[in-house]
CSV table of N, CA and C in Angstrom, one decimal:
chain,number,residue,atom,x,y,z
A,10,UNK,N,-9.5,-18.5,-4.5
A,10,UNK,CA,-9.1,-17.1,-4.8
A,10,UNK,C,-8.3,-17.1,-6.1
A,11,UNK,N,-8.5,-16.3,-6.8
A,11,UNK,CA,-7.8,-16.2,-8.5
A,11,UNK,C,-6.6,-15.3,-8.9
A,12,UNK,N,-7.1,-14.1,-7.9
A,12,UNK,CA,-5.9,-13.5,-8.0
A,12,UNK,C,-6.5,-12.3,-7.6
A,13,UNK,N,-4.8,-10.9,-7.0
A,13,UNK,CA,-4.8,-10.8,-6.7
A,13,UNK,C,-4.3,-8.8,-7.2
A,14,UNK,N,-4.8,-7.7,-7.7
A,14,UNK,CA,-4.5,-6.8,-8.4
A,14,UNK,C,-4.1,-5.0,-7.9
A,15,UNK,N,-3.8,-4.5,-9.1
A,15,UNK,CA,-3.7,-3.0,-7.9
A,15,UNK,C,-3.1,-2.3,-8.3
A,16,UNK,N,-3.0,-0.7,-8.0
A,16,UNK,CA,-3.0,0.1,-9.2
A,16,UNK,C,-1.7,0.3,-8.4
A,17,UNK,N,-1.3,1.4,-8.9
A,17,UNK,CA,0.1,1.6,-8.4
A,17,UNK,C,0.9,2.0,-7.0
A,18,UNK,N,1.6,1.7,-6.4
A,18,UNK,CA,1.7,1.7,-5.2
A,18,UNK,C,3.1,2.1,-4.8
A,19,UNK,N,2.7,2.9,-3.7
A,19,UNK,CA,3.8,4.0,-3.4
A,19,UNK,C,3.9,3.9,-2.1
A,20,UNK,N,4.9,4.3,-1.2
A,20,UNK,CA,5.1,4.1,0.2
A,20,UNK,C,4.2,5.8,0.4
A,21,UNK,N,3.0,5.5,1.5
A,21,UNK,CA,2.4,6.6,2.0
A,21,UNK,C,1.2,7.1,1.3
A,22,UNK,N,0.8,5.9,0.2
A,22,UNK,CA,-0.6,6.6,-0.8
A,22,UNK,C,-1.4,5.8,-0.5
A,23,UNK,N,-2.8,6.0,-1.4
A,23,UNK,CA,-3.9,4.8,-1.0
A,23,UNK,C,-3.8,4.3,-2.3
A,24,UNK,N,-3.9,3.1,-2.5
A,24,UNK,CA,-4.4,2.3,-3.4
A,24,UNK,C,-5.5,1.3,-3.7
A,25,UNK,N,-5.5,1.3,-5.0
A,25,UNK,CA,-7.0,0.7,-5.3
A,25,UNK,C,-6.7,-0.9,-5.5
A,26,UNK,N,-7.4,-1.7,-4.7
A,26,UNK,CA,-6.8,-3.8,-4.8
A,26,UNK,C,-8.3,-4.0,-5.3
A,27,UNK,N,-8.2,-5.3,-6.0
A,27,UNK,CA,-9.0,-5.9,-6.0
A,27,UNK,C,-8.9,-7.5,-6.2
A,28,UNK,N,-9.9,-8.3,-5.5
A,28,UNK,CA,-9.1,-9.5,-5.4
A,28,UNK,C,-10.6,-10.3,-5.8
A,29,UNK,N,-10.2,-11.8,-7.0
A,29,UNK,CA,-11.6,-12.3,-7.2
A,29,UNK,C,-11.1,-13.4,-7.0
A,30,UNK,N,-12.6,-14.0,-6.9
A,30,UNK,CA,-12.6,-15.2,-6.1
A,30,UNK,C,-13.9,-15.8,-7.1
A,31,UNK,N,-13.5,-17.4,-7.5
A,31,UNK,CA,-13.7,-18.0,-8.3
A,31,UNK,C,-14.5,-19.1,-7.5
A,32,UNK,N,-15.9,-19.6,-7.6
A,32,UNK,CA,-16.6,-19.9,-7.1
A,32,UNK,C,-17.1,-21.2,-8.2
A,33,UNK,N,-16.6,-22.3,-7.8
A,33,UNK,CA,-17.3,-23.3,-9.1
A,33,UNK,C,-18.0,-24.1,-9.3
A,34,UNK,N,-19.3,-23.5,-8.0
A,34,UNK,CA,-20.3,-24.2,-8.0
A,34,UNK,C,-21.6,-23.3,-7.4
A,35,UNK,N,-23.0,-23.6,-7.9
A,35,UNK,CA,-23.7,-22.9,-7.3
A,35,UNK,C,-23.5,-22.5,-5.2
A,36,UNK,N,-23.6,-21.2,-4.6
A,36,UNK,CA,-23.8,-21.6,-3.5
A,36,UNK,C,-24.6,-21.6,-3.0
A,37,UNK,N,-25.4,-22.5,-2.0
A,37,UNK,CA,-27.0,-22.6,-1.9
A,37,UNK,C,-26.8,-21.1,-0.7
A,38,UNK,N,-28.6,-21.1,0.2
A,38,UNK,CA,-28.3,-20.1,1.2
A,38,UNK,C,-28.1,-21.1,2.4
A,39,UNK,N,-27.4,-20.1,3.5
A,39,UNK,CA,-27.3,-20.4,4.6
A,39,UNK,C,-25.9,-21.7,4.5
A,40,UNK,N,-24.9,-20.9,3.4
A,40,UNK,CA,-23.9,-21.7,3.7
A,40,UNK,C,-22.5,-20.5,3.9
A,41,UNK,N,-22.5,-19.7,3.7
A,41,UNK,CA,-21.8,-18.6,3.1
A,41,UNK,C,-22.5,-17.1,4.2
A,42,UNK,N,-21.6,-16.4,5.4
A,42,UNK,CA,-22.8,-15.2,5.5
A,42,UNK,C,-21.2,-14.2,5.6
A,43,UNK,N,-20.0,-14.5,5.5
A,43,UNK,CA,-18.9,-13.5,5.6
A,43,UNK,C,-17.6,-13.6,5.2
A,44,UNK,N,-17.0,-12.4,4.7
A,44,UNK,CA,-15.8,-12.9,4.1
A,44,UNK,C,-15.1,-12.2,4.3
A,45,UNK,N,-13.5,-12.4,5.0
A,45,UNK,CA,-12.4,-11.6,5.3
A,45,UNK,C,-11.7,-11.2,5.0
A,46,UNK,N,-11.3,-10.6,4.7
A,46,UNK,CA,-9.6,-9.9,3.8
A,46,UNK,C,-9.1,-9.5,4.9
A,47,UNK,N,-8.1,-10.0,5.0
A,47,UNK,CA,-6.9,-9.7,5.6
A,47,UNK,C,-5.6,-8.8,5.2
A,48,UNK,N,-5.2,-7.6,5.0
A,48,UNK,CA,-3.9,-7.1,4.2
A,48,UNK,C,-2.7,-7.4,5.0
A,49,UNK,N,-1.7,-7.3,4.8
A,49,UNK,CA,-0.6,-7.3,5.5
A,49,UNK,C,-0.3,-6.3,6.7
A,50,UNK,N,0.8,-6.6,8.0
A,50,UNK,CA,0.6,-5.1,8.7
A,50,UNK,C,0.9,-3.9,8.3
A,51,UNK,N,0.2,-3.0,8.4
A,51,UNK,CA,0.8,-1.5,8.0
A,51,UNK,C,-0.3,-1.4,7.0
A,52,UNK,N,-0.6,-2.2,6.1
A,52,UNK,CA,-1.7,-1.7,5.3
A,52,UNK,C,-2.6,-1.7,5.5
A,53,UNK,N,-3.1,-0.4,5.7
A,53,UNK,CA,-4.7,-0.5,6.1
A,53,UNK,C,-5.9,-0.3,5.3
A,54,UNK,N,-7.1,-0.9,5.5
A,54,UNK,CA,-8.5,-0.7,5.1
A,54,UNK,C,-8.7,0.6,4.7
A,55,UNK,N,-8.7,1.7,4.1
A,55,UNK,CA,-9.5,2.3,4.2
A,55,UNK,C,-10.9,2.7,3.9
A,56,UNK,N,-11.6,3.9,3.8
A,56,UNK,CA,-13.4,4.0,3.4
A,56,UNK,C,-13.8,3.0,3.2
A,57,UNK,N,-14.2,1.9,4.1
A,57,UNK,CA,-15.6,0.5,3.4
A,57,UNK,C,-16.1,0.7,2.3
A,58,UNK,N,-17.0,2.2,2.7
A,58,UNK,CA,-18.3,2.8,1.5
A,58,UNK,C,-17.6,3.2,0.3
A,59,UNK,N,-15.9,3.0,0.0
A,59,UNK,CA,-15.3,3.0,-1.4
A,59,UNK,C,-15.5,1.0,-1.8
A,60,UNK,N,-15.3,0.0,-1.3
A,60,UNK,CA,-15.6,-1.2,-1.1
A,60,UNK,C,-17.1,-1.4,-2.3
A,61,UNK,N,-16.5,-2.6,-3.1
A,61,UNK,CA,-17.9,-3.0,-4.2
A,61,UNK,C,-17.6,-4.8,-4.4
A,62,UNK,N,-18.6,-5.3,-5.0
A,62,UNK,CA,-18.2,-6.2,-5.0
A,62,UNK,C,-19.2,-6.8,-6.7
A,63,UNK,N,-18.3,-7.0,-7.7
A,63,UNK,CA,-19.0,-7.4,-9.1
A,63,UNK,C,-19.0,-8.7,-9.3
A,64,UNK,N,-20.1,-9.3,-10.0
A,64,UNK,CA,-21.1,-8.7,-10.7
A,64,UNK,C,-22.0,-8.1,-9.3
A,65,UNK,N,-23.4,-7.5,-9.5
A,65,UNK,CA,-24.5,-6.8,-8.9
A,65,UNK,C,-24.8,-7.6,-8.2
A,66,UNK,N,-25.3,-8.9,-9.0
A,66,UNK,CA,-25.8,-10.3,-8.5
A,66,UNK,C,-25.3,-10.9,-7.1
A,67,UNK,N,-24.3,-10.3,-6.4
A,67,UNK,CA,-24.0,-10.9,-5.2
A,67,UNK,C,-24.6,-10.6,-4.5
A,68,UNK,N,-25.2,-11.4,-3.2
A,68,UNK,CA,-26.4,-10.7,-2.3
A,68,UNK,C,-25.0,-10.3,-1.1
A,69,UNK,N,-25.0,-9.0,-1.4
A,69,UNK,CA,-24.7,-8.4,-0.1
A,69,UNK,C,-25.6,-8.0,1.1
A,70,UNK,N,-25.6,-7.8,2.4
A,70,UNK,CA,-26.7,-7.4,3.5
A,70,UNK,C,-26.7,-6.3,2.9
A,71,UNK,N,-27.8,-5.9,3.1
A,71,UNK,CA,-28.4,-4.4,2.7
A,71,UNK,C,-28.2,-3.1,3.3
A,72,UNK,N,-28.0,-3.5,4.7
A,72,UNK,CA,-27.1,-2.4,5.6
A,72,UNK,C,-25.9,-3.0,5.8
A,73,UNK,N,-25.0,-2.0,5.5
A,73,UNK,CA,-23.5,-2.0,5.9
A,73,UNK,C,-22.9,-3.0,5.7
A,74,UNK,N,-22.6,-3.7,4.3
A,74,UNK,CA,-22.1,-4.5,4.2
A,74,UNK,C,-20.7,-4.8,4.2
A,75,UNK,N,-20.0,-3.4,4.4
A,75,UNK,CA,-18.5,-3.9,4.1
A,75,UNK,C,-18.2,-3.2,5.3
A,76,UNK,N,-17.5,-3.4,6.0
A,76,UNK,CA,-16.9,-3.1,7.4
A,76,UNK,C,-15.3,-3.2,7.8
A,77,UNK,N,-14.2,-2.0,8.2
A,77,UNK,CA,-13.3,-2.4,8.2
A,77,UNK,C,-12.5,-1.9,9.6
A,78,UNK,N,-11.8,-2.9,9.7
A,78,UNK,CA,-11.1,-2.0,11.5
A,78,UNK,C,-9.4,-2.8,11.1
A,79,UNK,N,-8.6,-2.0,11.1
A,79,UNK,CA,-7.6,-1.5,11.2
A,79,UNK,C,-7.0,-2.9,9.1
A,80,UNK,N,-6.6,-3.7,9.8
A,80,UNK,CA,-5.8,-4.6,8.4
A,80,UNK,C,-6.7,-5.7,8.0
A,81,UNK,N,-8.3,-5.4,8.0
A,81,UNK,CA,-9.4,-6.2,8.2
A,81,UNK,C,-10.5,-5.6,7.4
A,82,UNK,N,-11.1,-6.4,6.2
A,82,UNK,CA,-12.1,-5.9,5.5
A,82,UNK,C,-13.2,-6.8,5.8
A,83,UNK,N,-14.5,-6.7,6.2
A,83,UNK,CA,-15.5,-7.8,6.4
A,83,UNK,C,-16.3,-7.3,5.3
A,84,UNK,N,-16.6,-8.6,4.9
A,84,UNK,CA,-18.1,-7.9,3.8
A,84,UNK,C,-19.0,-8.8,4.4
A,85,UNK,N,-20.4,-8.5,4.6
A,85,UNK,CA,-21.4,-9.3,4.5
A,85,UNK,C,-22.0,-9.6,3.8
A,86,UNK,N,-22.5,-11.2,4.1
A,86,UNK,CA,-23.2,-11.6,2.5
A,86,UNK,C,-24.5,-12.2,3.6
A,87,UNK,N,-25.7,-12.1,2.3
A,87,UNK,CA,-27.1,-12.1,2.9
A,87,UNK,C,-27.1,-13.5,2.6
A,88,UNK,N,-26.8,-14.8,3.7
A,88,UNK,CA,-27.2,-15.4,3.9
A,88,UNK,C,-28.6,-16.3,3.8
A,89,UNK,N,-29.9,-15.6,3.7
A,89,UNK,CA,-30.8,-15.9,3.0
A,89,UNK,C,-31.5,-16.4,1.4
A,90,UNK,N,-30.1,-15.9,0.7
A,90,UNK,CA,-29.8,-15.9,-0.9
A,90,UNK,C,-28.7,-16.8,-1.2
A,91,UNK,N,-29.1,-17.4,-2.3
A,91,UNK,CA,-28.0,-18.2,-3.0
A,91,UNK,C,-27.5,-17.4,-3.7
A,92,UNK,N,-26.5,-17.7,-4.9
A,92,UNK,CA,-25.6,-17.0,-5.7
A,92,UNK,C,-24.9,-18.0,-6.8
A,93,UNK,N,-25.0,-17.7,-8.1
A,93,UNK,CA,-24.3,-18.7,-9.1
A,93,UNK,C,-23.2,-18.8,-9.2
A,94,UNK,N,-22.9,-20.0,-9.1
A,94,UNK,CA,-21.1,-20.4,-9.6
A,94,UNK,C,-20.3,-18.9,-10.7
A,95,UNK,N,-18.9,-19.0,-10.4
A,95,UNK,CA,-18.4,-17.5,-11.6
A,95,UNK,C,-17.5,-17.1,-10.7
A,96,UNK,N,-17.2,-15.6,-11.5
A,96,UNK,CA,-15.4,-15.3,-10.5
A,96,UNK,C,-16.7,-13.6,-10.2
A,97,UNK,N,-16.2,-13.8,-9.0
A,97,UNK,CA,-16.9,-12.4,-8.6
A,97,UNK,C,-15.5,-11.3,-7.3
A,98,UNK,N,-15.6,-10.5,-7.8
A,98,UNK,CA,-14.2,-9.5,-7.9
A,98,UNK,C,-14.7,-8.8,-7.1
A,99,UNK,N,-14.0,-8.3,-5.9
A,99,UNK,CA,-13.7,-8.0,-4.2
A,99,UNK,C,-13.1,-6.6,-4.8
A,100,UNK,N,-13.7,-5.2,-5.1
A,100,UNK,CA,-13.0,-3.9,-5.4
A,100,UNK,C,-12.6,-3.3,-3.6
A,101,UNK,N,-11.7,-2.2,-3.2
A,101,UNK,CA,-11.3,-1.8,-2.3
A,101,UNK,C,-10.1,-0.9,-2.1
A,102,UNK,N,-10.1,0.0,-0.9
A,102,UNK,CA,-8.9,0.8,-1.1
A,102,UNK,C,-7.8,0.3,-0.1
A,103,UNK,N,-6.9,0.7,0.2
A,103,UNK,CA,-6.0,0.4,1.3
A,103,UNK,C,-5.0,1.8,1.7
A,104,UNK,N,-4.4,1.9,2.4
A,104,UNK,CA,-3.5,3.1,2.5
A,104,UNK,C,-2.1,2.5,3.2
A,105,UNK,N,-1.0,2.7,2.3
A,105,UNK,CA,0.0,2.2,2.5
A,105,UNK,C,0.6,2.3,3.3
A,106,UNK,N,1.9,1.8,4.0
A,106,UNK,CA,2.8,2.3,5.0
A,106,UNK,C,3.7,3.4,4.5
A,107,UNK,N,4.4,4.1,5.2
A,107,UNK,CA,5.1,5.0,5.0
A,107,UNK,C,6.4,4.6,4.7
A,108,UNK,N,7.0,3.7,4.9
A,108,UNK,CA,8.4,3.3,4.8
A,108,UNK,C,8.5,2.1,4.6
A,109,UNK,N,7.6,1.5,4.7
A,109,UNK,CA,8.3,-0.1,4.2
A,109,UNK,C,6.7,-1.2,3.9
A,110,UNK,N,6.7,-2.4,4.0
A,110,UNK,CA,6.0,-3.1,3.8
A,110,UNK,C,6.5,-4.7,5.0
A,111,UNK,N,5.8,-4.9,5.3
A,111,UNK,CA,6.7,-6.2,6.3
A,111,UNK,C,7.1,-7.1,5.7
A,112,UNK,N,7.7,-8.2,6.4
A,112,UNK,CA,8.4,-9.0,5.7
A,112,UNK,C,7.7,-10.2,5.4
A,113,UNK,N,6.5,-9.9,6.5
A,113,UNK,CA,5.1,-10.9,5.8
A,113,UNK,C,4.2,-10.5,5.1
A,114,UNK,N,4.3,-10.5,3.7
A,114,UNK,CA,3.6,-9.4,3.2
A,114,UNK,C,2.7,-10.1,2.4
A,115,UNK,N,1.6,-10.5,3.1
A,115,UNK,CA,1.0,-11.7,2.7
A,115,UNK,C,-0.3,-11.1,2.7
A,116,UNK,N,-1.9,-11.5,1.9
A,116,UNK,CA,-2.9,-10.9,2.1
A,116,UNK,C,-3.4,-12.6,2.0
A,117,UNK,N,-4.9,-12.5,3.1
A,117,UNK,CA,-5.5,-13.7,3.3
A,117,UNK,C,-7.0,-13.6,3.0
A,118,UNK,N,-7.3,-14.3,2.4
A,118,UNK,CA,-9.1,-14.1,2.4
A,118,UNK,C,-9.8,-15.5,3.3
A,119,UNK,N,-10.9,-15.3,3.5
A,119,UNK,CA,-11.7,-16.7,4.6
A,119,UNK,C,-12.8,-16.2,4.3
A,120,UNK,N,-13.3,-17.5,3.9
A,120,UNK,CA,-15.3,-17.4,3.9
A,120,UNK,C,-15.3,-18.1,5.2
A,121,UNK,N,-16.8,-17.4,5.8
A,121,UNK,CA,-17.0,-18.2,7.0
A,121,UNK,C,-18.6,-18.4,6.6
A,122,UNK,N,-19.2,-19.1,7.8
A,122,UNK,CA,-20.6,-19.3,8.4
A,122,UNK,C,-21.0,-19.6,9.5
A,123,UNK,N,-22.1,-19.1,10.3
A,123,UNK,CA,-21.7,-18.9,11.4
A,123,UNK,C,-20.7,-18.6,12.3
A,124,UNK,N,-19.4,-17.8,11.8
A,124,UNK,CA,-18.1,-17.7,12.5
A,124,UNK,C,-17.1,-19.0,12.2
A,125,UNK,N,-17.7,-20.0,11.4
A,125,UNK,CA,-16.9,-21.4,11.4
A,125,UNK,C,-15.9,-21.1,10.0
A,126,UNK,N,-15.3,-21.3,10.3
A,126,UNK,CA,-14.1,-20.6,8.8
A,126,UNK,C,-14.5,-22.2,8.1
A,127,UNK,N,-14.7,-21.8,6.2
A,127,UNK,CA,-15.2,-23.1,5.8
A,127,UNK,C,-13.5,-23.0,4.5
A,128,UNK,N,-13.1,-21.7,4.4
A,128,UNK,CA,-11.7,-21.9,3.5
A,128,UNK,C,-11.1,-21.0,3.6
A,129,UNK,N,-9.9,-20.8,3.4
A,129,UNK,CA,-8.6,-19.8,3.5
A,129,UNK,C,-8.1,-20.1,2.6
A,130,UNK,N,-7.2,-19.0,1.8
A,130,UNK,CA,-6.4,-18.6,1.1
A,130,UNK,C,-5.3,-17.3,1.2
A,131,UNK,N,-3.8,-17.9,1.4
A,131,UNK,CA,-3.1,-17.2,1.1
A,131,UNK,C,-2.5,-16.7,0.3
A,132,UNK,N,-2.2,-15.5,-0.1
A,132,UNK,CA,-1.1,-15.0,-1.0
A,132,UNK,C,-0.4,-14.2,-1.1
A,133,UNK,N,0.6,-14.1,-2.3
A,133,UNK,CA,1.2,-13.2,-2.1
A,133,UNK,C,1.0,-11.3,-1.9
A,134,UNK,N,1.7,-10.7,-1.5
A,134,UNK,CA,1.5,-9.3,-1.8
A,134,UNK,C,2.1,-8.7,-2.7
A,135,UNK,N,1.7,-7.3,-2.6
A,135,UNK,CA,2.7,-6.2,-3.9
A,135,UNK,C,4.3,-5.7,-2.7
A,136,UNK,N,5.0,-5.2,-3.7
A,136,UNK,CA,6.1,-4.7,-3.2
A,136,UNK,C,5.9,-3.0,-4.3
A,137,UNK,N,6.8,-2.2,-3.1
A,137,UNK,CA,6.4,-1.3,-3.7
A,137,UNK,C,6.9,-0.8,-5.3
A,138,UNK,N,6.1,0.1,-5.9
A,138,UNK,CA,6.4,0.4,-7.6
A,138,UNK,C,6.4,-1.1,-8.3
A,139,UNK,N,6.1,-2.1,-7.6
A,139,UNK,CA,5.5,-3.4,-8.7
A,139,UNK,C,4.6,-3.3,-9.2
A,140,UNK,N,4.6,-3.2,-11.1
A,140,UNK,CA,3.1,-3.5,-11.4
A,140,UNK,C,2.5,-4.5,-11.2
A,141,UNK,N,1.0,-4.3,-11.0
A,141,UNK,CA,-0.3,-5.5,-11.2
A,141,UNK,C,0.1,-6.7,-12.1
A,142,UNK,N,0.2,-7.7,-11.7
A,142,UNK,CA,0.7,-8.7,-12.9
A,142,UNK,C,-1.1,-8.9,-13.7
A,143,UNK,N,-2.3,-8.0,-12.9
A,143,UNK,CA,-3.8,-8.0,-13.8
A,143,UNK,C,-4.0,-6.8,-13.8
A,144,UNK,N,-4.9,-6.3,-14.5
A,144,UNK,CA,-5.7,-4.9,-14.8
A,144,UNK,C,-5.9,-5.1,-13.7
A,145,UNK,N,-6.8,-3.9,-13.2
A,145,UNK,CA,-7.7,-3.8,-11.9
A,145,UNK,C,-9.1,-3.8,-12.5
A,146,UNK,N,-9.2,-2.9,-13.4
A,146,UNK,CA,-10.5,-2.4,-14.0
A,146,UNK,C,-11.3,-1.6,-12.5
A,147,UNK,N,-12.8,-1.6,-13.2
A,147,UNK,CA,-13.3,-0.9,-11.8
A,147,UNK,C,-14.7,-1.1,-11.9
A,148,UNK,N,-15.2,-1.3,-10.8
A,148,UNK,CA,-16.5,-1.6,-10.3
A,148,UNK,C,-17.6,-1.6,-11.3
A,149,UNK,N,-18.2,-1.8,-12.3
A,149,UNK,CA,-19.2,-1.0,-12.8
A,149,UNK,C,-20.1,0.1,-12.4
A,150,UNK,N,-20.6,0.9,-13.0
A,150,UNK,CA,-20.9,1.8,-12.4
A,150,UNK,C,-20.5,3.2,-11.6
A,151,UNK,N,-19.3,2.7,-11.2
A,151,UNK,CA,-18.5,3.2,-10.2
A,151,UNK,C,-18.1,4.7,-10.9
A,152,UNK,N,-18.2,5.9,-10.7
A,152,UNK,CA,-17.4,6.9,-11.3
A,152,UNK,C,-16.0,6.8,-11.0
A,153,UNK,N,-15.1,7.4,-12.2
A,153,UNK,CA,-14.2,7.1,-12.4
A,153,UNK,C,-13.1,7.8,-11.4
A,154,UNK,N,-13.8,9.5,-10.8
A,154,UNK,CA,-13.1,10.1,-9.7
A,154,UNK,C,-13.4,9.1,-8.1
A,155,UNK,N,-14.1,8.4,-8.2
A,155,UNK,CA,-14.4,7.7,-7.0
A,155,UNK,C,-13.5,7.1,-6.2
A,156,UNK,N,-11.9,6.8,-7.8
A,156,UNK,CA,-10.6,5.7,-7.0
A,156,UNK,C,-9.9,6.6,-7.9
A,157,UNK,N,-9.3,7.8,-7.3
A,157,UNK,CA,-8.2,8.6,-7.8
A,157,UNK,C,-7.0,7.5,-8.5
């Protein structure tokens, strides 16, 4: 995981993260079918169907690929398809806490396969009114009212 970005953040707003992940080697199929984001407690997932994931070229499952329940982002990846080595960038929203941030304020990502966790990564989080130490930029394509 490369790092970790985000537009600006306020106690009680949604914000837009995005987090890429640097891949430096082809991945064949049937090694790779899910990947989890983890936010800290209090931050939550929100809209999936705001969720992208660049370049195009990533095989996502075709139905519902991004799935979220409470401080938990799942994406699915179509397992059938390989995908080329490169940094491919995890777009998404969250909705802040109201008053504070915890004191683990850690966000975690895991590729799995078959359920079998194959890597983890932790890192740090934002604190509030910290700028992005990256741009965020924004999905291609993506209209620009889509992430207020």
């Amino acid at each position: 995981v490369q790092s970790l970005a985000w537009s600006e953040v306020l106690p009680a707003t949604t914000s837009r993260v995005r987090i890429s992940i640097f891949f430096t080697k082809m991945i064949d199929a049937n090694m790779l079918d899910e990947i989890k984001i983890a936010s800290p407690d209090g931050v939550m997932f929100s809209d999936p169907n705001s969720a992208a994931v660049q370049p195009d070229k990533f095989p996502l499952l075709a139905q519902q690929p991004f799935t979220a329940a409470g401080n938990m982002l799942t994406i699915g990846v179509d397992s059938s398809q390989f995908f080329e080595a490169g940094i491919y960038e995890i777009f998404f929203e969250v909705k802040n806490p109201s008053k504070r941030l915890p004191n683990d304020n850690t966000w975690m990502t895991a590729l799995l396969f078959d359920q079998q966790l194959l890597f983890t990564h932790v890192q740090p989080g934002y604190a509030f009114g910290e700028p992005s130490p990256f741009v965020i930029g924004m999905p291609f394509g993506t209209e620009a009212d889509a992430f207020p």
